[in-house]
Tab-separated table of N, CA, C and O in Angstrom:
chain	number	residue	atom	x	y	z
A	1	MET	N	0.848	-1.177	0.000
A	1	MET	CA	0.000	0.000	0.000
A	1	MET	C	0.891	1.236	0.000
A	1	MET	O	1.854	1.302	0.742
A	2	ALA	N	0.557	2.200	-0.839
A	2	ALA	CA	1.300	3.451	-0.884
A	2	ALA	C	1.128	4.188	0.437
A	2	ALA	O	0.048	4.183	1.024
A	3	THR	N	2.178	4.829	0.883
A	3	THR	CA	2.114	5.502	2.178
A	3	THR	C	1.149	6.684	2.159
A	3	THR	O	0.631	7.073	3.188
A	4	SER	N	0.902	7.259	0.978
A	4	SER	CA	0.016	8.411	0.906
A	4	SER	C	-1.461	8.010	0.817
A	4	SER	O	-2.328	8.860	0.891
A	5	GLU	N	-1.732	6.717	0.657
A	5	GLU	CA	-3.119	6.270	0.526
A	5	GLU	C	-3.843	6.411	1.858
A	5	GLU	O	-3.392	5.913	2.879
A	6	ARG	N	-4.949	7.082	1.825
A	6	ARG	CA	-5.762	7.263	3.017
A	6	ARG	C	-6.580	6.006	3.266
A	6	ARG	O	-7.077	5.394	2.330
A	7	GLU	N	-6.693	5.629	4.527
A	7	GLU	CA	-7.617	4.560	4.912
A	7	GLU	C	-8.721	5.183	5.743
A	7	GLU	O	-8.473	5.978	6.643
A	8	PHE	N	-9.942	4.812	5.421
A	8	PHE	CA	-11.121	5.343	6.092
A	8	PHE	C	-11.617	4.344	7.123
A	8	PHE	O	-11.556	3.132	6.907
A	9	THR	N	-12.163	4.857	8.215
A	9	THR	CA	-12.995	4.020	9.060
A	9	THR	C	-14.381	4.026	8.413
A	9	THR	O	-14.690	4.916	7.600
A	10	LEU	N	-15.200	3.071	8.766
A	10	LEU	CA	-16.562	3.051	8.235
A	10	LEU	C	-17.289	4.344	8.607
A	10	LEU	O	-17.990	4.931	7.779
A	11	ALA	N	-17.094	4.813	9.829
A	11	ALA	CA	-17.749	6.053	10.277
A	11	ALA	C	-17.282	7.251	9.445
A	11	ALA	O	-18.098	8.105	9.064
A	12	GLU	N	-15.994	7.341	9.153
A	12	GLU	CA	-15.473	8.445	8.334
A	12	GLU	C	-16.067	8.406	6.931
A	12	GLU	O	-16.467	9.432	6.381
A	13	ALA	N	-16.102	7.220	6.344
A	13	ALA	CA	-16.645	7.082	4.992
A	13	ALA	C	-18.131	7.429	4.978
A	13	ALA	O	-18.588	8.173	4.097
A	14	ARG	N	-18.865	6.932	5.940
A	14	ARG	CA	-20.303	7.237	5.985
A	14	ARG	C	-20.556	8.712	6.244
A	14	ARG	O	-21.541	9.263	5.751
A	15	ALA	N	-19.683	9.381	6.988
A	15	ALA	CA	-19.845	10.816	7.235
A	15	ALA	C	-19.702	11.622	5.944
A	15	ALA	O	-20.282	12.704	5.823
A	16	LEU	N	-18.963	11.099	4.977
A	16	LEU	CA	-18.795	11.776	3.682
A	16	LEU	C	-19.946	11.497	2.712
A	16	LEU	O	-20.033	12.136	1.662
A	17	MET	N	-20.818	10.562	3.042
A	17	MET	CA	-21.857	10.153	2.095
A	17	MET	C	-22.802	11.278	1.645
A	17	MET	O	-23.158	11.298	0.468
A	18	PRO	N	-23.203	12.215	2.490
A	18	PRO	CA	-24.048	13.295	1.948
A	18	PRO	C	-23.360	14.051	0.808
A	18	PRO	O	-23.978	14.332	-0.217
A	19	GLU	N	-22.061	14.350	0.967
A	19	GLU	CA	-21.318	15.012	-0.104
A	19	GLU	C	-21.127	14.096	-1.299
A	19	GLU	O	-21.211	14.530	-2.446
A	20	VAL	N	-20.844	12.817	-1.039
A	20	VAL	CA	-20.688	11.844	-2.128
A	20	VAL	C	-21.970	11.793	-2.958
A	20	VAL	O	-21.923	11.837	-4.191
A	21	LEU	N	-23.100	11.694	-2.301
A	21	LEU	CA	-24.381	11.609	-3.013
A	21	LEU	C	-24.656	12.871	-3.818
A	21	LEU	O	-25.126	12.793	-4.962
A	22	SER	N	-24.350	14.023	-3.248
A	22	SER	CA	-24.546	15.289	-3.954
A	22	SER	C	-23.648	15.361	-5.193
A	22	SER	O	-24.112	15.701	-6.289
A	23	LYS	N	-22.367	15.036	-5.020
A	23	LYS	CA	-21.429	15.032	-6.159
A	23	LYS	C	-21.855	13.994	-7.189
A	23	LYS	O	-21.801	14.252	-8.394
A	24	ALA	N	-22.261	12.834	-6.732
A	24	ALA	CA	-22.667	11.766	-7.658
A	24	ALA	C	-23.881	12.174	-8.472
A	24	ALA	O	-23.926	11.945	-9.685
A	25	ASP	N	-24.862	12.799	-7.826
A	25	ASP	CA	-26.047	13.252	-8.553
A	25	ASP	C	-25.668	14.248	-9.644
A	25	ASP	O	-26.191	14.207	-10.752
A	26	GLU	N	-24.746	15.146	-9.330
A	26	GLU	CA	-24.303	16.132	-10.312
A	26	GLU	C	-23.508	15.461	-11.435
A	26	GLU	O	-23.677	15.811	-12.609
A	27	ILE	N	-22.666	14.503	-11.101
A	27	ILE	CA	-21.905	13.770	-12.123
A	27	ILE	C	-22.843	13.036	-13.068
A	27	ILE	O	-22.671	13.075	-14.291
A	28	VAL	N	-23.860	12.383	-12.541
A	28	VAL	CA	-24.830	11.653	-13.368
A	28	VAL	C	-25.537	12.622	-14.317
A	28	VAL	O	-25.706	12.338	-15.504
A	29	ARG	N	-25.930	13.797	-13.803
A	29	ARG	CA	-26.597	14.784	-14.646
A	29	ARG	C	-25.659	15.296	-15.737
A	29	ARG	O	-26.021	15.333	-16.916
A	30	LEU	N	-24.447	15.677	-15.347
A	30	LEU	CA	-23.477	16.184	-16.323
A	30	LEU	C	-23.133	15.127	-17.362
A	30	LEU	O	-23.032	15.427	-18.561
A	31	ARG	N	-22.953	13.895	-16.913
A	31	ARG	CA	-22.613	12.784	-17.811
A	31	ARG	C	-23.710	12.593	-18.858
A	31	ARG	O	-23.427	12.449	-20.047
A	32	ALA	N	-24.969	12.626	-18.418
A	32	ALA	CA	-26.092	12.441	-19.336
A	32	ALA	C	-26.216	13.621	-20.300
A	32	ALA	O	-26.415	13.423	-21.505
A	33	ASP	N	-26.081	14.845	-19.780
A	33	ASP	CA	-26.152	16.026	-20.644
A	33	ASP	C	-25.047	15.997	-21.690
A	33	ASP	O	-25.288	16.283	-22.869
A	34	LEU	N	-23.840	15.659	-21.275
A	34	LEU	CA	-22.711	15.599	-22.201
A	34	LEU	C	-22.918	14.516	-23.252
A	34	LEU	O	-22.663	14.735	-24.444
A	35	ALA	N	-23.407	13.362	-22.832
A	35	ALA	CA	-23.655	12.268	-23.783
A	35	ALA	C	-24.704	12.683	-24.812
A	35	ALA	O	-24.541	12.438	-26.018
A	36	GLU	N	-25.773	13.324	-24.344
A	36	GLU	CA	-26.832	13.763	-25.256
A	36	GLU	C	-26.322	14.847	-26.203
A	36	GLU	O	-26.592	14.812	-27.409
A	37	LEU	N	-25.567	15.790	-25.654
A	37	LEU	CA	-24.989	16.852	-26.473
A	37	LEU	C	-24.084	16.262	-27.555
A	37	LEU	O	-24.211	16.599	-28.738
A	38	ALA	N	-23.191	15.366	-27.172
A	38	ALA	CA	-22.268	14.760	-28.134
A	38	ALA	C	-23.024	13.976	-29.201
A	38	ALA	O	-22.709	14.068	-30.399
A	39	HIS	N	-24.031	13.222	-28.781
A	39	HIS	CA	-24.817	12.439	-29.732
A	39	HIS	C	-25.523	13.358	-30.744
A	39	HIS	O	-25.486	13.100	-31.948
A	40	GLU	N	-26.167	14.402	-30.242
A	40	GLU	CA	-26.891	15.312	-31.136
A	40	GLU	C	-25.955	16.066	-32.070
A	40	GLU	O	-26.264	16.262	-33.243
A	41	LEU	N	-24.778	16.454	-31.575
A	41	LEU	CA	-23.809	17.129	-32.451
A	41	LEU	C	-23.335	16.182	-33.546
A	41	LEU	O	-23.165	16.591	-34.701
A	42	ASN	N	-23.136	14.915	-33.182
A	42	ASN	CA	-22.654	13.926	-34.163
A	42	ASN	C	-23.723	13.518	-35.164
A	42	ASN	O	-23.408	13.218	-36.312
A	43	THR	N	-24.973	13.487	-34.740
A	43	THR	CA	-26.026	12.993	-35.635
A	43	THR	C	-26.825	14.110	-36.290
A	43	THR	O	-27.235	13.976	-37.439
A	44	GLU	N	-27.074	15.207	-35.560
A	44	GLU	CA	-27.912	16.291	-36.067
A	44	GLU	C	-27.108	17.524	-36.472
A	44	GLU	O	-27.620	18.373	-37.191
A	45	GLY	N	-25.909	17.643	-35.921
A	45	GLY	CA	-25.103	18.821	-36.199
A	45	GLY	C	-25.341	19.968	-35.236
A	45	GLY	O	-24.608	20.955	-35.239
A	46	SER	N	-26.379	19.842	-34.403
A	46	SER	CA	-26.662	20.874	-33.395
A	46	SER	C	-27.400	20.232	-32.233
A	46	SER	O	-27.912	19.116	-32.343
A	47	SER	N	-27.453	20.981	-31.120
A	47	SER	CA	-28.109	20.467	-29.919
A	47	SER	C	-28.641	21.623	-29.094
A	47	SER	O	-28.003	22.681	-29.019
A	48	PRO	N	-29.798	21.426	-28.440
A	48	PRO	CA	-30.279	22.461	-27.519
A	48	PRO	C	-29.326	22.659	-26.332
A	48	PRO	O	-29.376	23.675	-25.651
A	49	PHE	N	-28.436	21.670	-26.090
A	49	PHE	CA	-27.450	21.791	-25.012
A	49	PHE	C	-26.277	22.682	-25.406
A	49	PHE	O	-25.468	23.037	-24.570
A	50	GLY	N	-26.153	23.019	-26.704
A	50	GLY	CA	-25.071	23.889	-27.152
A	50	GLY	C	-24.223	23.227	-28.217
A	50	GLY	O	-24.672	22.324	-28.925
A	51	GLY	N	-22.976	23.679	-28.288
A	51	GLY	CA	-22.043	23.177	-29.288
A	51	GLY	C	-20.754	22.700	-28.644
A	51	GLY	O	-20.738	22.334	-27.465
A	52	ILE	N	-19.672	22.752	-29.406
A	52	ILE	CA	-18.370	22.279	-28.918
A	52	ILE	C	-17.922	23.028	-27.652
A	52	ILE	O	-17.471	22.388	-26.701
A	53	PRO	N	-18.063	24.366	-27.587
A	53	PRO	CA	-17.638	25.056	-26.359
A	53	PRO	C	-18.398	24.557	-25.117
A	53	PRO	O	-17.810	24.382	-24.048
A	54	GLU	N	-19.691	24.324	-25.283
A	54	GLU	CA	-20.487	23.818	-24.151
A	54	GLU	C	-20.066	22.392	-23.784
A	54	GLU	O	-20.023	22.028	-22.603
A	55	ALA	N	-19.740	21.584	-24.787
A	55	ALA	CA	-19.251	20.218	-24.513
A	55	ALA	C	-17.970	20.275	-23.695
A	55	ALA	O	-17.807	19.521	-22.727
A	56	LYS	N	-17.063	21.179	-24.068
A	56	LYS	CA	-15.805	21.332	-23.309
A	56	LYS	C	-16.094	21.789	-21.877
A	56	LYS	O	-15.443	21.347	-20.934
A	57	ALA	N	-17.080	22.664	-21.720
A	57	ALA	CA	-17.444	23.131	-20.379
A	57	ALA	C	-18.032	21.992	-19.542
A	57	ALA	O	-17.714	21.858	-18.354
A	58	TYR	N	-18.881	21.166	-20.152
A	58	TYR	CA	-19.423	19.993	-19.443
A	58	TYR	C	-18.286	19.067	-19.016
A	58	TYR	O	-18.263	18.573	-17.888
A	59	GLU	N	-17.345	18.807	-19.932
A	59	GLU	CA	-16.205	17.940	-19.613
A	59	GLU	C	-15.396	18.504	-18.447
A	59	GLU	O	-15.003	17.763	-17.542
A	60	ALA	N	-15.155	19.815	-18.460
A	60	ALA	CA	-14.384	20.445	-17.384
A	60	ALA	C	-15.109	20.340	-16.047
A	60	ALA	O	-14.489	20.032	-15.013
A	61	ARG	N	-16.416	20.573	-16.053
A	61	ARG	CA	-17.181	20.467	-14.806
A	61	ARG	C	-17.215	19.027	-14.303
A	61	ARG	O	-17.124	18.771	-13.093
A	62	LEU	N	-17.336	18.074	-15.227
A	62	LEU	CA	-17.318	16.663	-14.857
A	62	LEU	C	-15.973	16.307	-14.218
A	62	LEU	O	-15.932	15.672	-13.155
A	63	GLU	N	-14.876	16.734	-14.833
A	63	GLU	CA	-13.539	16.464	-14.278
A	63	GLU	C	-13.365	17.107	-12.907
A	63	GLU	O	-12.750	16.516	-12.016
A	64	GLU	N	-13.907	18.299	-12.736
A	64	GLU	CA	-13.818	18.994	-11.450
A	64	GLU	C	-14.514	18.192	-10.348
A	64	GLU	O	-13.983	18.016	-9.250
A	65	HIS	N	-15.701	17.691	-10.649
A	65	HIS	CA	-16.429	16.879	-9.663
A	65	HIS	C	-15.706	15.566	-9.389
A	65	HIS	O	-15.620	15.133	-8.240
A	66	LEU	N	-15.181	14.924	-10.410
A	66	LEU	CA	-14.443	13.678	-10.218
A	66	LEU	C	-13.171	13.896	-9.406
A	66	LEU	O	-12.809	13.059	-8.580
A	67	ALA	N	-12.499	15.035	-9.624
A	67	ALA	CA	-11.272	15.338	-8.884
A	67	ALA	C	-11.534	15.439	-7.382
A	67	ALA	O	-10.673	15.083	-6.570
A	68	TRP	N	-12.728	15.885	-7.002
A	68	TRP	CA	-13.063	15.996	-5.582
A	68	TRP	C	-12.879	14.656	-4.876
A	68	TRP	O	-12.360	14.606	-3.761
A	69	PHE	N	-13.291	13.573	-5.531
A	69	PHE	CA	-13.169	12.250	-4.910
A	69	PHE	C	-11.710	11.937	-4.604
A	69	PHE	O	-11.371	11.503	-3.502
A	70	GLY	N	-10.838	12.153	-5.581
A	70	GLY	CA	-9.419	11.901	-5.365
A	70	GLY	C	-8.832	12.758	-4.257
A	70	GLY	O	-7.995	12.285	-3.481
A	71	GLU	N	-9.271	13.999	-4.182
A	71	GLU	CA	-8.801	14.900	-3.124
A	71	GLU	C	-9.171	14.385	-1.739
A	71	GLU	O	-8.479	14.647	-0.758
A	72	GLN	N	-10.258	13.644	-1.639
A	72	GLN	CA	-10.701	13.077	-0.356
A	72	GLN	C	-10.005	11.744	-0.055
A	72	GLN	O	-10.134	11.219	1.039
A	73	GLY	N	-9.321	11.167	-1.051
A	73	GLY	CA	-8.726	9.840	-0.886
A	73	GLY	C	-9.647	8.728	-1.340
A	73	GLY	O	-9.400	7.548	-1.084
A	74	ILE	N	-10.731	9.086	-2.028
A	74	ILE	CA	-11.715	8.127	-2.535
A	74	ILE	C	-11.322	7.758	-3.964
A	74	ILE	O	-10.976	8.627	-4.760
A	75	GLU	N	-11.380	6.478	-4.274
A	75	GLU	CA	-11.005	5.993	-5.599
A	75	GLU	C	-12.231	5.903	-6.512
A	75	GLU	O	-13.220	5.272	-6.151
A	76	VAL	N	-12.147	6.523	-7.686
A	76	VAL	CA	-13.204	6.395	-8.692
A	76	VAL	C	-12.821	5.204	-9.572
A	76	VAL	O	-11.783	5.207	-10.213
A	77	LYS	N	-13.656	4.176	-9.578
A	77	LYS	CA	-13.375	2.940	-10.320
A	77	LYS	C	-14.124	2.846	-11.632
A	77	LYS	O	-13.750	2.083	-12.500
A	78	GLY	N	-15.211	3.601	-11.770
A	78	GLY	CA	-15.985	3.578	-13.003
A	78	GLY	C	-16.840	4.822	-13.107
A	78	GLY	O	-17.225	5.391	-12.086
A	79	LEU	N	-17.125	5.232	-14.334
A	79	LEU	CA	-17.913	6.440	-14.553
A	79	LEU	C	-19.346	6.138	-14.952
A	79	LEU	O	-20.248	6.899	-14.650
A	80	ALA	N	-19.570	5.030	-15.636
A	80	ALA	CA	-20.931	4.683	-16.069
A	80	ALA	C	-21.098	3.167	-15.952
A	80	ALA	O	-20.683	2.458	-16.860
A	81	PRO	N	-21.651	2.694	-14.861
A	81	PRO	CA	-22.155	3.460	-13.724
A	81	PRO	C	-21.013	3.981	-12.849
A	81	PRO	O	-19.913	3.410	-12.839
A	82	LEU	N	-21.300	5.029	-12.100
A	82	LEU	CA	-20.326	5.598	-11.173
A	82	LEU	C	-20.077	4.577	-10.067
A	82	LEU	O	-21.010	4.076	-9.446
A	83	LEU	N	-18.815	4.266	-9.868
A	83	LEU	CA	-18.403	3.280	-8.873
A	83	LEU	C	-17.217	3.855	-8.118
A	83	LEU	O	-16.230	4.253	-8.750
A	84	ILE	N	-17.314	3.947	-6.792
A	84	ILE	CA	-16.220	4.478	-5.984
A	84	ILE	C	-15.892	3.532	-4.840
A	84	ILE	O	-16.741	2.769	-4.377
A	85	ASP	N	-14.646	3.600	-4.418
A	85	ASP	CA	-14.153	2.797	-3.301
A	85	ASP	C	-13.464	3.691	-2.278
A	85	ASP	O	-12.706	4.595	-2.642
A	86	PHE	N	-13.706	3.389	-1.006
A	86	PHE	CA	-13.000	4.003	0.103
A	86	PHE	C	-12.009	2.965	0.631
A	86	PHE	O	-12.440	1.925	1.144
A	87	PRO	N	-10.697	3.186	0.523
A	87	PRO	CA	-9.748	2.248	1.120
A	87	PRO	C	-9.981	2.149	2.631
A	87	PRO	O	-10.208	3.167	3.291
A	88	ALA	N	-9.959	0.923	3.154
A	88	ALA	CA	-10.231	0.718	4.579
A	88	ALA	C	-9.605	-0.601	5.025
A	88	ALA	O	-8.991	-1.314	4.227
A	89	ARG	N	-9.800	-0.922	6.290
A	89	ARG	CA	-9.390	-2.217	6.849
A	89	ARG	C	-10.560	-2.781	7.636
A	89	ARG	O	-11.214	-2.062	8.376
A	90	ILE	N	-10.793	-4.061	7.452
A	90	ILE	CA	-11.770	-4.788	8.261
A	90	ILE	C	-11.063	-6.031	8.770
A	90	ILE	O	-10.502	-6.797	7.974
A	91	ASP	N	-11.071	-6.196	10.072
A	91	ASP	CA	-10.383	-7.322	10.711
A	91	ASP	C	-8.936	-7.437	10.233
A	91	ASP	O	-8.432	-8.526	9.969
A	92	GLY	N	-8.274	-6.290	10.086
A	92	GLY	CA	-6.869	-6.265	9.699
A	92	GLY	C	-6.608	-6.482	8.219
A	92	GLY	O	-5.457	-6.451	7.791
A	93	ARG	N	-7.642	-6.713	7.433
A	93	ARG	CA	-7.483	-6.971	5.990
A	93	ARG	C	-7.764	-5.710	5.191
A	93	ARG	O	-8.677	-4.965	5.515
A	94	SER	N	-6.995	-5.526	4.131
A	94	SER	CA	-7.208	-4.402	3.234
A	94	SER	C	-8.480	-4.640	2.432
A	94	SER	O	-8.632	-5.662	1.757
A	95	VAL	N	-9.413	-3.683	2.545
A	95	VAL	CA	-10.692	-3.783	1.844
A	95	VAL	C	-10.990	-2.446	1.172
A	95	VAL	O	-10.313	-1.443	1.406
A	96	ARG	N	-12.034	-2.463	0.383
A	96	ARG	CA	-12.590	-1.252	-0.188
A	96	ARG	C	-14.061	-1.211	0.208
A	96	ARG	O	-14.796	-2.163	-0.046
A	97	LEU	N	-14.441	-0.119	0.874
A	97	LEU	CA	-15.856	0.144	1.126
A	97	LEU	C	-16.393	0.648	-0.202
A	97	LEU	O	-15.884	1.610	-0.763
A	98	CYS	N	-17.372	-0.038	-0.728
A	98	CYS	CA	-17.745	0.077	-2.137
A	98	CYS	C	-19.119	0.714	-2.289
A	98	CYS	O	-20.091	0.248	-1.701
A	99	TRP	N	-19.187	1.774	-3.099
A	99	TRP	CA	-20.453	2.443	-3.387
A	99	TRP	C	-20.674	2.459	-4.888
A	99	TRP	O	-19.781	2.795	-5.664
A	100	LEU	N	-21.870	2.072	-5.297
A	100	LEU	CA	-22.246	1.995	-6.703
A	100	LEU	C	-23.406	2.945	-6.961
A	100	LEU	O	-24.345	3.019	-6.151
A	101	GLU	N	-23.350	3.636	-8.083
A	101	GLU	CA	-24.434	4.544	-8.483
A	101	GLU	C	-25.783	3.861	-8.279
A	101	GLU	O	-25.973	2.707	-8.664
A	102	GLY	N	-26.690	4.578	-7.648
A	102	GLY	CA	-28.011	4.028	-7.337
A	102	GLY	C	-28.138	3.665	-5.868
A	102	GLY	O	-29.241	3.687	-5.318
A	103	ASP	N	-27.007	3.311	-5.220
A	103	ASP	CA	-27.035	3.064	-3.776
A	103	ASP	C	-27.294	4.396	-3.081
A	103	ASP	O	-26.788	5.426	-3.508
A	104	ARG	N	-28.061	4.371	-2.011
A	104	ARG	CA	-28.284	5.611	-1.269
A	104	ARG	C	-27.533	5.602	0.058
A	104	ARG	O	-27.592	6.566	0.816
A	105	GLU	N	-26.818	4.509	0.331
A	105	GLU	CA	-25.977	4.453	1.532
A	105	GLU	C	-24.761	3.593	1.227
A	105	GLU	O	-24.711	2.900	0.215
A	106	LEU	N	-23.780	3.664	2.104
A	106	LEU	CA	-22.559	2.864	1.971
A	106	LEU	C	-22.798	1.552	2.718
A	106	LEU	O	-22.810	1.537	3.946
A	107	ALA	N	-23.026	0.476	1.984
A	107	ALA	CA	-23.450	-0.772	2.621
A	107	ALA	C	-22.697	-1.998	2.114
A	107	ALA	O	-23.067	-3.121	2.431
A	108	TRP	N	-21.626	-1.799	1.300
A	108	TRP	CA	-20.919	-2.914	0.691
A	108	TRP	C	-19.412	-2.755	0.837
A	108	TRP	O	-18.920	-1.646	1.004
A	109	TYR	N	-18.707	-3.875	0.755
A	109	TYR	CA	-17.241	-3.853	0.750
A	109	TYR	C	-16.755	-5.039	-0.062
A	109	TYR	O	-17.514	-5.952	-0.383
A	110	HIS	N	-15.477	-4.994	-0.393
A	110	HIS	CA	-14.820	-6.151	-1.002
A	110	HIS	C	-13.354	-6.127	-0.621
A	110	HIS	O	-12.803	-5.065	-0.297
A	111	LEU	N	-12.736	-7.302	-0.628
A	111	LEU	CA	-11.292	-7.359	-0.403
A	111	LEU	C	-10.613	-6.556	-1.508
A	111	LEU	O	-11.026	-6.611	-2.675
A	112	SER	N	-9.567	-5.833	-1.144
A	112	SER	CA	-8.890	-4.964	-2.111
A	112	SER	C	-8.412	-5.739	-3.323
A	112	SER	O	-8.532	-5.274	-4.458
A	113	GLU	N	-7.897	-6.947	-3.099
A	113	GLU	CA	-7.334	-7.722	-4.208
A	113	GLU	C	-8.401	-8.368	-5.100
A	113	GLU	O	-8.108	-8.806	-6.204
A	114	LEU	N	-9.652	-8.414	-4.648
A	114	LEU	CA	-10.700	-9.050	-5.452
A	114	LEU	C	-11.478	-8.081	-6.315
A	114	LEU	O	-11.985	-8.446	-7.373
A	115	GLY	N	-11.651	-6.871	-5.867
A	115	GLY	CA	-12.449	-5.931	-6.629
A	115	GLY	C	-13.930	-6.244	-6.530
A	115	GLY	O	-14.390	-7.021	-5.692
A	116	PHE	N	-14.688	-5.657	-7.454
A	116	PHE	CA	-16.150	-5.692	-7.414
A	116	PHE	C	-16.716	-7.100	-7.372
A	116	PHE	O	-17.743	-7.351	-6.747
A	117	ILE	N	-16.034	-8.046	-8.010
A	117	ILE	CA	-16.548	-9.427	-8.054
A	117	ILE	C	-16.647	-10.039	-6.652
A	117	ILE	O	-17.466	-10.926	-6.415
A	118	GLY	N	-15.871	-9.509	-5.699
A	118	GLY	CA	-15.918	-10.012	-4.329
A	118	GLY	C	-16.791	-9.183	-3.408
A	118	GLY	O	-16.699	-9.293	-2.186
A	119	ARG	N	-17.664	-8.373	-3.974
A	119	ARG	CA	-18.500	-7.442	-3.203
A	119	ARG	C	-19.436	-8.194	-2.250
A	119	ARG	O	-20.120	-9.131	-2.647
A	120	ARG	N	-19.444	-7.731	-0.993
A	120	ARG	CA	-20.298	-8.321	0.055
A	120	ARG	C	-20.979	-7.214	0.849
A	120	ARG	O	-20.438	-6.128	0.972
A	121	PRO	N	-22.149	-7.512	1.422
A	121	PRO	CA	-22.781	-6.508	2.283
A	121	PRO	C	-21.987	-6.330	3.584
A	121	PRO	O	-21.448	-7.300	4.123
A	122	LEU	N	-21.925	-5.103	4.060
A	122	LEU	CA	-21.329	-4.840	5.376
A	122	LEU	C	-22.271	-5.397	6.438
A	122	LEU	O	-23.484	-5.296	6.306
A	123	SER	N	-21.704	-5.985	7.462
A	123	SER	CA	-22.576	-6.534	8.526
A	123	SER	C	-22.818	-5.508	9.603
A	123	SER	O	-22.141	-4.542	9.715
């Protein structure tokens, strides 16, 4: 484990969930708007969402929101669906407290070496 990697307690990670949910909701909205804008520009040549400058602005805002997670020590594992991990330890083992877009609380974890396929509910 890198020495700079933050490890969260479950309480610390759950305390960040209101901000995580707020950022996630905004990321989902920006992601959808950007996808629709790009699709309409590619197929129709124009979009009610704007043009290339607006697409660049959406991308910048999306990156800004994603950067917040890294600044907190939270790992972004996927963008669609949004998947984030909080590095932690349970019973001395390296785990990731795992949150997936659509979850409204932090209720899952997996061993760090297994990833999402080893996802289990927190007891």
